[in-house]
């Protein structure tokens, strides 16, 4: 029975990673329809919040938060807004696979931040992982298949930096709060943030979304509503360390979907991607051994 649960958990997390890999594809389709990044992200998080609030109520997770924890979730929501915006902007300027790859610098950055802030010296495995991740990103960025937009690379790297802050803060705020409840709260804050950004840009006309409704549904359900619960349910069965290993399917998935849009990695970029994924696996394996 335990082995079946492990296999089920691994399968759920793997499917979650594949679904997350579709985000940039739907992003491109909605951009082609005329939607701005704040508009498409508002649609993503508003739709996701509605479904996850329903899930949180159904599971009995909704309860009053203390003022301190509520402020913590607001800060997490703002970080989520920035991370999502950086990711979507980056994926419009550089290959989808490279944006996903740059995001996966975050496990190594978390190691460095923990070392600096908590004086927790990483072991040899984590130091090797840092070296592999640095080399891998260097190969991926330094050998583009054609002209590479420096701003797109900077935005992609910024995604990893912001997500690192999100992970570190989330480790303090999330414990004791239901996963669906916490995710619903974060998505609500993100939806408000991106609606405000749309208002600031004077882009409150969402009629273009009607012409691209398959991409809107894909963004909300395939890229948000389906993978988040799958990741949460899978993680409860196999633990966060193993889940992070399986989650490395996301950049691989993003690369695969990028091929559908005519994007391809060079040999050096593919090698770099392999090194970054190896670094994530080493960090997760080191966690699992503790």
mmCIF file of C-alpha atoms in Angstrom:
data_model
loop_
_atom_site.group_PDB
_atom_site.id
_atom_site.type_symbol
_atom_site.label_atom_id
_atom_site.label_comp_id
_atom_site.label_asym_id
_atom_site.label_seq_id
_atom_site.Cartn_x
_atom_site.Cartn_y
_atom_site.Cartn_z
ATOM 1 C CA UNK A 1 0.000 0.000 0.000
ATOM 2 C CA UNK A 2 2.840 2.412 0.883
ATOM 3 C CA UNK A 3 4.570 1.759 -2.446
ATOM 4 C CA UNK A 4 1.314 2.441 -4.275
ATOM 5 C CA UNK A 5 0.998 5.763 -2.430
ATOM 6 C CA UNK A 6 4.579 6.661 -3.382
ATOM 7 C CA UNK A 7 3.927 5.873 -7.041
ATOM 8 C CA UNK A 8 0.671 7.799 -6.996
ATOM 9 C CA UNK A 9 2.332 10.797 -5.350
ATOM 10 C CA UNK A 10 5.195 10.781 -7.843
ATOM 11 C CA UNK A 11 2.754 10.556 -10.743
ATOM 12 C CA UNK A 12 0.704 13.496 -9.448
ATOM 13 C CA UNK A 13 3.781 15.702 -9.047
ATOM 14 C CA UNK A 14 5.093 14.683 -12.476
ATOM 15 C CA UNK A 15 1.780 15.590 -14.122
ATOM 16 C CA UNK A 16 1.828 18.873 -12.219
ATOM 17 C CA UNK A 17 5.246 19.729 -13.671
ATOM 18 C CA UNK A 18 4.085 18.917 -17.198
ATOM 19 C CA UNK A 19 1.046 21.179 -16.747
ATOM 20 C CA UNK A 20 3.127 24.068 -15.409
ATOM 21 C CA UNK A 21 5.301 23.754 -18.498
ATOM 22 C CA UNK A 22 2.343 24.876 -20.648
ATOM 23 C CA UNK A 23 2.108 28.338 -19.070
ATOM 24 C CA UNK A 24 4.325 30.132 -21.535
ATOM 25 C CA UNK A 25 2.525 28.580 -24.508
ATOM 26 C CA UNK A 26 -0.819 29.982 -23.374
ATOM 27 C CA UNK A 27 0.944 33.246 -22.590
ATOM 28 C CA UNK A 28 2.125 33.537 -26.202
ATOM 29 C CA UNK A 29 -1.338 32.741 -27.557
ATOM 30 C CA UNK A 30 -3.039 35.353 -25.388
ATOM 31 C CA UNK A 31 -0.411 37.963 -26.243
ATOM 32 C CA UNK A 32 -1.075 37.289 -29.929
ATOM 33 C CA UNK A 33 -4.784 37.895 -29.253
ATOM 34 C CA UNK A 34 -3.963 41.347 -27.898
ATOM 35 C CA UNK A 35 -4.002 40.831 -24.134
ATOM 36 C CA UNK A 36 -1.327 42.462 -21.997
ATOM 37 C CA UNK A 37 0.642 40.533 -19.372
ATOM 38 C CA UNK A 38 -1.372 42.055 -16.457
ATOM 39 C CA UNK A 39 -4.626 41.139 -18.207
ATOM 40 C CA UNK A 40 -3.708 37.519 -18.834
ATOM 41 C CA UNK A 41 -2.321 37.097 -15.327
ATOM 42 C CA UNK A 42 -5.473 38.614 -13.830
ATOM 43 C CA UNK A 43 -7.519 36.029 -15.738
ATOM 44 C CA UNK A 44 -5.196 33.262 -14.577
ATOM 45 C CA UNK A 45 -5.261 34.109 -10.889
ATOM 46 C CA UNK A 46 -8.901 35.203 -10.691
ATOM 47 C CA UNK A 47 -10.063 31.941 -12.241
ATOM 48 C CA UNK A 48 -7.651 29.925 -10.127
ATOM 49 C CA UNK A 49 -8.723 31.696 -6.930
ATOM 50 C CA UNK A 50 -12.401 30.922 -7.533
ATOM 51 C CA UNK A 51 -11.731 27.204 -7.877
ATOM 52 C CA UNK A 52 -9.255 26.990 -4.996
ATOM 53 C CA UNK A 53 -11.550 28.908 -2.626
ATOM 54 C CA UNK A 54 -14.173 26.286 -3.372
ATOM 55 C CA UNK A 55 -11.636 23.549 -2.622
ATOM 56 C CA UNK A 56 -10.536 25.259 0.608
ATOM 57 C CA UNK A 57 -14.134 25.544 1.864
ATOM 58 C CA UNK A 58 -14.866 21.941 0.866
ATOM 59 C CA UNK A 59 -11.851 20.738 2.874
ATOM 60 C CA UNK A 60 -12.732 22.880 5.889
ATOM 61 C CA UNK A 61 -9.451 24.805 5.733
ATOM 62 C CA UNK A 62 -10.878 28.332 5.896
ATOM 63 C CA UNK A 63 -10.412 30.049 9.253
ATOM 64 C CA UNK A 64 -9.549 33.499 10.553
ATOM 65 C CA UNK A 65 -5.876 34.458 10.318
ATOM 66 C CA UNK A 66 -3.959 36.500 12.860
ATOM 67 C CA UNK A 67 -2.985 40.010 11.771
ATOM 68 C CA UNK A 68 0.671 38.988 11.543
ATOM 69 C CA UNK A 69 -0.056 35.954 9.379
ATOM 70 C CA UNK A 70 -2.446 37.949 7.184
ATOM 71 C CA UNK A 71 0.310 40.509 6.558
ATOM 72 C CA UNK A 72 2.666 37.662 5.764
ATOM 73 C CA UNK A 73 0.275 36.310 3.141
ATOM 74 C CA UNK A 74 -0.101 39.801 1.665
ATOM 75 C CA UNK A 75 3.695 39.978 1.315
ATOM 76 C CA UNK A 76 3.724 36.517 -0.269
ATOM 77 C CA UNK A 77 0.988 37.613 -2.657
ATOM 78 C CA UNK A 78 3.014 40.644 -3.749
ATOM 79 C CA UNK A 79 6.071 38.479 -4.357
ATOM 80 C CA UNK A 80 3.869 36.097 -6.365
ATOM 81 C CA UNK A 81 2.664 39.027 -8.477
ATOM 82 C CA UNK A 82 6.217 40.118 -9.259
ATOM 83 C CA UNK A 83 7.436 36.573 -9.974
ATOM 84 C CA UNK A 84 4.555 35.797 -12.326
ATOM 85 C CA UNK A 85 4.975 39.094 -14.183
ATOM 86 C CA UNK A 86 8.724 38.565 -14.629
ATOM 87 C CA UNK A 87 8.184 35.002 -15.875
ATOM 88 C CA UNK A 88 5.564 35.938 -18.437
ATOM 89 C CA UNK A 89 7.479 38.987 -19.682
ATOM 90 C CA UNK A 90 10.683 36.964 -19.988
ATOM 91 C CA UNK A 91 8.987 34.140 -21.905
ATOM 92 C CA UNK A 92 7.816 36.636 -24.522
ATOM 93 C CA UNK A 93 11.395 37.814 -25.171
ATOM 94 C CA UNK A 94 13.483 34.636 -25.025
ATOM 95 C CA UNK A 95 12.802 30.919 -25.676
ATOM 96 C CA UNK A 96 10.269 29.398 -23.281
ATOM 97 C CA UNK A 97 12.695 26.678 -22.206
ATOM 98 C CA UNK A 98 15.345 29.246 -21.255
ATOM 99 C CA UNK A 99 12.895 31.187 -19.078
ATOM 100 C CA UNK A 100 11.912 27.980 -17.263
ATOM 101 C CA UNK A 101 15.570 27.057 -16.909
ATOM 102 C CA UNK A 102 16.469 30.437 -15.393
ATOM 103 C CA UNK A 103 13.637 30.027 -12.873
ATOM 104 C CA UNK A 104 15.259 26.789 -11.698
ATOM 105 C CA UNK A 105 18.208 28.722 -10.362
ATOM 106 C CA UNK A 106 16.057 29.234 -7.250
ATOM 107 C CA UNK A 107 17.006 26.017 -5.351
ATOM 108 C CA UNK A 108 20.671 27.035 -5.422
ATOM 109 C CA UNK A 109 19.800 30.630 -4.517
ATOM 110 C CA UNK A 110 17.822 29.361 -1.541
ATOM 111 C CA UNK A 111 20.938 27.510 -0.392
ATOM 112 C CA UNK A 112 23.038 30.690 -0.664
ATOM 113 C CA UNK A 113 20.414 32.817 1.079
ATOM 114 C CA UNK A 114 20.092 30.331 3.926
ATOM 115 C CA UNK A 115 23.881 30.306 4.270
ATOM 116 C CA UNK A 116 24.036 34.120 4.408
ATOM 117 C CA UNK A 117 20.998 34.774 6.604
ATOM 118 C CA UNK A 118 21.024 31.810 8.965
ATOM 119 C CA UNK A 119 24.732 30.949 8.914
ATOM 120 C CA UNK A 120 23.792 27.454 7.784
ATOM 121 C CA UNK A 121 26.852 26.291 5.860
ATOM 122 C CA UNK A 122 25.922 24.030 2.919
ATOM 123 C CA UNK A 123 27.454 20.581 2.674
ATOM 124 C CA UNK A 124 29.636 19.367 -0.203
ATOM 125 C CA UNK A 125 26.609 18.149 -2.183
ATOM 126 C CA UNK A 126 25.015 21.581 -2.166
ATOM 127 C CA UNK A 127 28.275 23.303 -3.103
ATOM 128 C CA UNK A 128 28.586 20.970 -6.090
ATOM 129 C CA UNK A 129 24.968 21.769 -6.969
ATOM 130 C CA UNK A 130 25.738 25.496 -6.916
ATOM 131 C CA UNK A 131 28.678 24.981 -9.253
ATOM 132 C CA UNK A 132 26.610 22.845 -11.640
ATOM 133 C CA UNK A 133 23.757 25.365 -11.710
ATOM 134 C CA UNK A 134 26.118 28.271 -12.390
ATOM 135 C CA UNK A 135 27.882 26.398 -15.182
ATOM 136 C CA UNK A 136 24.577 25.227 -16.641
ATOM 137 C CA UNK A 137 23.098 28.724 -16.804
ATOM 138 C CA UNK A 138 26.344 30.022 -18.261
ATOM 139 C CA UNK A 139 26.144 27.466 -21.065
ATOM 140 C CA UNK A 140 22.453 28.122 -21.710
ATOM 141 C CA UNK A 141 22.720 31.908 -21.818
ATOM 142 C CA UNK A 142 26.135 32.069 -23.439
ATOM 143 C CA UNK A 143 25.282 29.967 -26.492
ATOM 144 C CA UNK A 144 21.966 31.223 -27.900
ATOM 145 C CA UNK A 145 20.474 29.965 -31.139
ATOM 146 C CA UNK A 146 20.477 33.432 -32.696
ATOM 147 C CA UNK A 147 20.217 36.863 -31.070
ATOM 148 C CA UNK A 148 19.264 36.683 -27.393
ATOM 149 C CA UNK A 149 17.385 39.535 -25.732
ATOM 150 C CA UNK A 150 19.449 40.645 -22.677
ATOM 151 C CA UNK A 151 16.343 42.077 -20.991
ATOM 152 C CA UNK A 152 14.536 38.748 -21.382
ATOM 153 C CA UNK A 153 17.464 36.972 -19.707
ATOM 154 C CA UNK A 154 17.551 39.540 -16.895
ATOM 155 C CA UNK A 155 13.810 39.164 -16.322
ATOM 156 C CA UNK A 156 14.154 35.365 -16.259
ATOM 157 C CA UNK A 157 16.968 35.549 -13.711
ATOM 158 C CA UNK A 158 14.899 38.009 -11.699
ATOM 159 C CA UNK A 159 12.146 35.395 -11.575
ATOM 160 C CA UNK A 160 14.487 33.046 -9.713
ATOM 161 C CA UNK A 161 15.559 35.795 -7.287
ATOM 162 C CA UNK A 162 11.995 36.797 -6.435
ATOM 163 C CA UNK A 163 10.873 33.173 -6.142
ATOM 164 C CA UNK A 164 13.734 32.570 -3.718
ATOM 165 C CA UNK A 165 12.308 35.300 -1.489
ATOM 166 C CA UNK A 166 8.871 33.735 -1.864
ATOM 167 C CA UNK A 167 10.161 30.312 -0.760
ATOM 168 C CA UNK A 168 12.042 31.711 2.253
ATOM 169 C CA UNK A 169 9.071 33.786 3.421
ATOM 170 C CA UNK A 170 6.594 31.007 2.668
ATOM 171 C CA UNK A 171 8.516 28.645 4.949
ATOM 172 C CA UNK A 172 7.675 31.014 7.811
ATOM 173 C CA UNK A 173 4.113 31.965 6.849
ATOM 174 C CA UNK A 174 2.566 28.786 5.373
ATOM 175 C CA UNK A 175 2.924 26.263 8.271
ATOM 176 C CA UNK A 176 -0.374 25.787 10.086
ATOM 177 C CA UNK A 177 -2.455 27.014 7.158
ATOM 178 C CA UNK A 178 -4.201 24.644 4.742
ATOM 179 C CA UNK A 179 -2.502 24.363 1.369
ATOM 180 C CA UNK A 180 -5.637 25.127 -0.663
ATOM 181 C CA UNK A 181 -6.555 28.009 1.664
ATOM 182 C CA UNK A 182 -3.082 29.534 1.432
ATOM 183 C CA UNK A 183 -2.988 29.155 -2.357
ATOM 184 C CA UNK A 184 -6.460 30.680 -2.722
ATOM 185 C CA UNK A 185 -5.457 33.665 -0.585
ATOM 186 C CA UNK A 186 -2.263 34.210 -2.590
ATOM 187 C CA UNK A 187 -4.107 33.984 -5.903
ATOM 188 C CA UNK A 188 -6.742 36.452 -4.719
ATOM 189 C CA UNK A 189 -4.039 38.959 -3.823
ATOM 190 C CA UNK A 190 -2.303 38.349 -7.146
ATOM 191 C CA UNK A 191 -5.582 38.803 -9.049
ATOM 192 C CA UNK A 192 -6.175 42.138 -7.308
ATOM 193 C CA UNK A 193 -2.628 43.226 -8.080
ATOM 194 C CA UNK A 194 -2.865 42.438 -11.775
ATOM 195 C CA UNK A 195 -6.330 43.982 -12.060
ATOM 196 C CA UNK A 196 -4.860 47.139 -10.540
ATOM 197 C CA UNK A 197 -2.026 47.015 -13.072
ATOM 198 C CA UNK A 198 -4.560 46.666 -15.885
ATOM 199 C CA UNK A 199 -6.445 49.697 -14.560
ATOM 200 C CA UNK A 200 -3.211 51.688 -14.380
ATOM 201 C CA UNK A 201 -2.514 50.850 -18.030
ATOM 202 C CA UNK A 202 -6.050 51.714 -19.045
ATOM 203 C CA UNK A 203 -6.511 48.155 -20.334
ATOM 204 C CA UNK A 204 -9.822 47.104 -18.811
ATOM 205 C CA UNK A 205 -11.309 45.713 -22.019
ATOM 206 C CA UNK A 206 -11.142 41.933 -21.845
ATOM 207 C CA UNK A 207 -13.191 41.215 -24.967
ATOM 208 C CA UNK A 208 -10.055 39.898 -26.715
ATOM 209 C CA UNK A 209 -10.126 37.019 -24.223
ATOM 210 C CA UNK A 210 -13.384 35.837 -25.761
ATOM 211 C CA UNK A 211 -11.693 35.265 -29.128
ATOM 212 C CA UNK A 212 -8.893 33.312 -27.418
ATOM 213 C CA UNK A 213 -11.089 31.439 -24.934
ATOM 214 C CA UNK A 214 -9.330 28.075 -25.438
ATOM 215 C CA UNK A 215 -6.057 29.689 -24.312
ATOM 216 C CA UNK A 216 -7.814 31.360 -21.352
ATOM 217 C CA UNK A 217 -9.277 28.034 -20.221
ATOM 218 C CA UNK A 218 -5.890 26.370 -20.727
ATOM 219 C CA UNK A 219 -4.155 29.056 -18.679
ATOM 220 C CA UNK A 220 -6.677 28.825 -15.823
ATOM 221 C CA UNK A 221 -7.226 25.073 -15.678
ATOM 222 C CA UNK A 222 -4.223 23.320 -17.279
ATOM 223 C CA UNK A 223 -1.668 25.887 -16.100
ATOM 224 C CA UNK A 224 -3.109 26.748 -12.683
ATOM 225 C CA UNK A 225 -6.116 24.905 -11.239
ATOM 226 C CA UNK A 226 -5.003 21.379 -12.169
ATOM 227 C CA UNK A 227 -1.257 21.487 -11.339
ATOM 228 C CA UNK A 228 -1.440 23.273 -7.985
ATOM 229 C CA UNK A 229 -3.715 20.723 -6.252
ATOM 230 C CA UNK A 230 -1.814 17.881 -7.958
ATOM 231 C CA UNK A 231 1.447 19.226 -6.563
ATOM 232 C CA UNK A 232 -0.045 19.649 -3.091
ATOM 233 C CA UNK A 233 -1.654 16.213 -2.996
ATOM 234 C CA UNK A 234 1.434 14.559 -4.466
ATOM 235 C CA UNK A 235 3.744 16.292 -2.006
ATOM 236 C CA UNK A 236 1.766 14.951 0.957
ATOM 237 C CA UNK A 237 2.513 11.428 -0.309
ATOM 238 C CA UNK A 238 6.198 11.689 -1.250
ATOM 239 C CA UNK A 239 7.405 14.716 0.727
ATOM 240 C CA UNK A 240 8.807 18.049 -0.469
ATOM 241 C CA UNK A 241 12.340 16.775 -1.127
ATOM 242 C CA UNK A 242 11.296 14.039 -3.559
ATOM 243 C CA UNK A 243 8.637 16.334 -5.022
ATOM 244 C CA UNK A 244 11.294 18.897 -5.918
ATOM 245 C CA UNK A 245 13.220 16.215 -7.797
ATOM 246 C CA UNK A 246 10.172 15.178 -9.812
ATOM 247 C CA UNK A 247 9.267 18.846 -10.411
ATOM 248 C CA UNK A 248 12.328 19.240 -12.616
ATOM 249 C CA UNK A 249 10.036 17.941 -15.331
ATOM 250 C CA UNK A 250 8.727 21.515 -15.610
ATOM 251 C CA UNK A 251 11.633 23.002 -17.618
ATOM 252 C CA UNK A 252 11.775 19.816 -19.697
ATOM 253 C CA UNK A 253 8.051 20.147 -20.349
ATOM 254 C CA UNK A 254 8.464 23.831 -21.212
ATOM 255 C CA UNK A 255 11.201 22.941 -23.706
ATOM 256 C CA UNK A 256 8.952 20.319 -25.281
ATOM 257 C CA UNK A 257 6.046 22.714 -25.679
ATOM 258 C CA UNK A 258 8.450 25.342 -26.971
ATOM 259 C CA UNK A 259 9.276 22.995 -29.853
ATOM 260 C CA UNK A 260 5.631 23.238 -30.883
ATOM 261 C CA UNK A 261 6.185 26.976 -31.322
ATOM 262 C CA UNK A 262 9.269 26.407 -33.459
ATOM 263 C CA UNK A 263 11.792 26.998 -30.661
ATOM 264 C CA UNK A 264 14.808 24.758 -30.196
ATOM 265 C CA UNK A 265 17.770 24.574 -27.829
ATOM 266 C CA UNK A 266 21.344 24.383 -29.032
ATOM 267 C CA UNK A 267 23.468 21.435 -27.900
ATOM 268 C CA UNK A 268 25.207 23.670 -25.364
ATOM 269 C CA UNK A 269 21.872 24.951 -24.039
ATOM 270 C CA UNK A 270 20.549 21.406 -23.709
ATOM 271 C CA UNK A 271 23.721 20.484 -21.804
ATOM 272 C CA UNK A 272 23.247 23.511 -19.578
ATOM 273 C CA UNK A 273 19.656 22.485 -18.915
ATOM 274 C CA UNK A 274 20.843 19.030 -17.875
ATOM 275 C CA UNK A 275 23.369 20.547 -15.457
ATOM 276 C CA UNK A 276 20.738 22.789 -13.826
ATOM 277 C CA UNK A 277 18.350 19.860 -13.429
ATOM 278 C CA UNK A 278 21.203 17.807 -11.938
ATOM 279 C CA UNK A 279 21.838 20.650 -9.476
ATOM 280 C CA UNK A 280 18.180 20.673 -8.384
ATOM 281 C CA UNK A 281 18.279 16.898 -7.915
ATOM 282 C CA UNK A 282 21.438 17.170 -5.781
ATOM 283 C CA UNK A 283 19.877 19.842 -3.554
ATOM 284 C CA UNK A 284 16.706 17.777 -3.113
ATOM 285 C CA UNK A 285 18.673 14.580 -2.472
ATOM 286 C CA UNK A 286 20.708 16.381 0.171
ATOM 287 C CA UNK A 287 17.446 17.472 1.849
ATOM 288 C CA UNK A 288 16.088 13.919 1.706
ATOM 289 C CA UNK A 289 19.183 12.534 3.434
ATOM 290 C CA UNK A 290 18.833 14.825 6.447
#
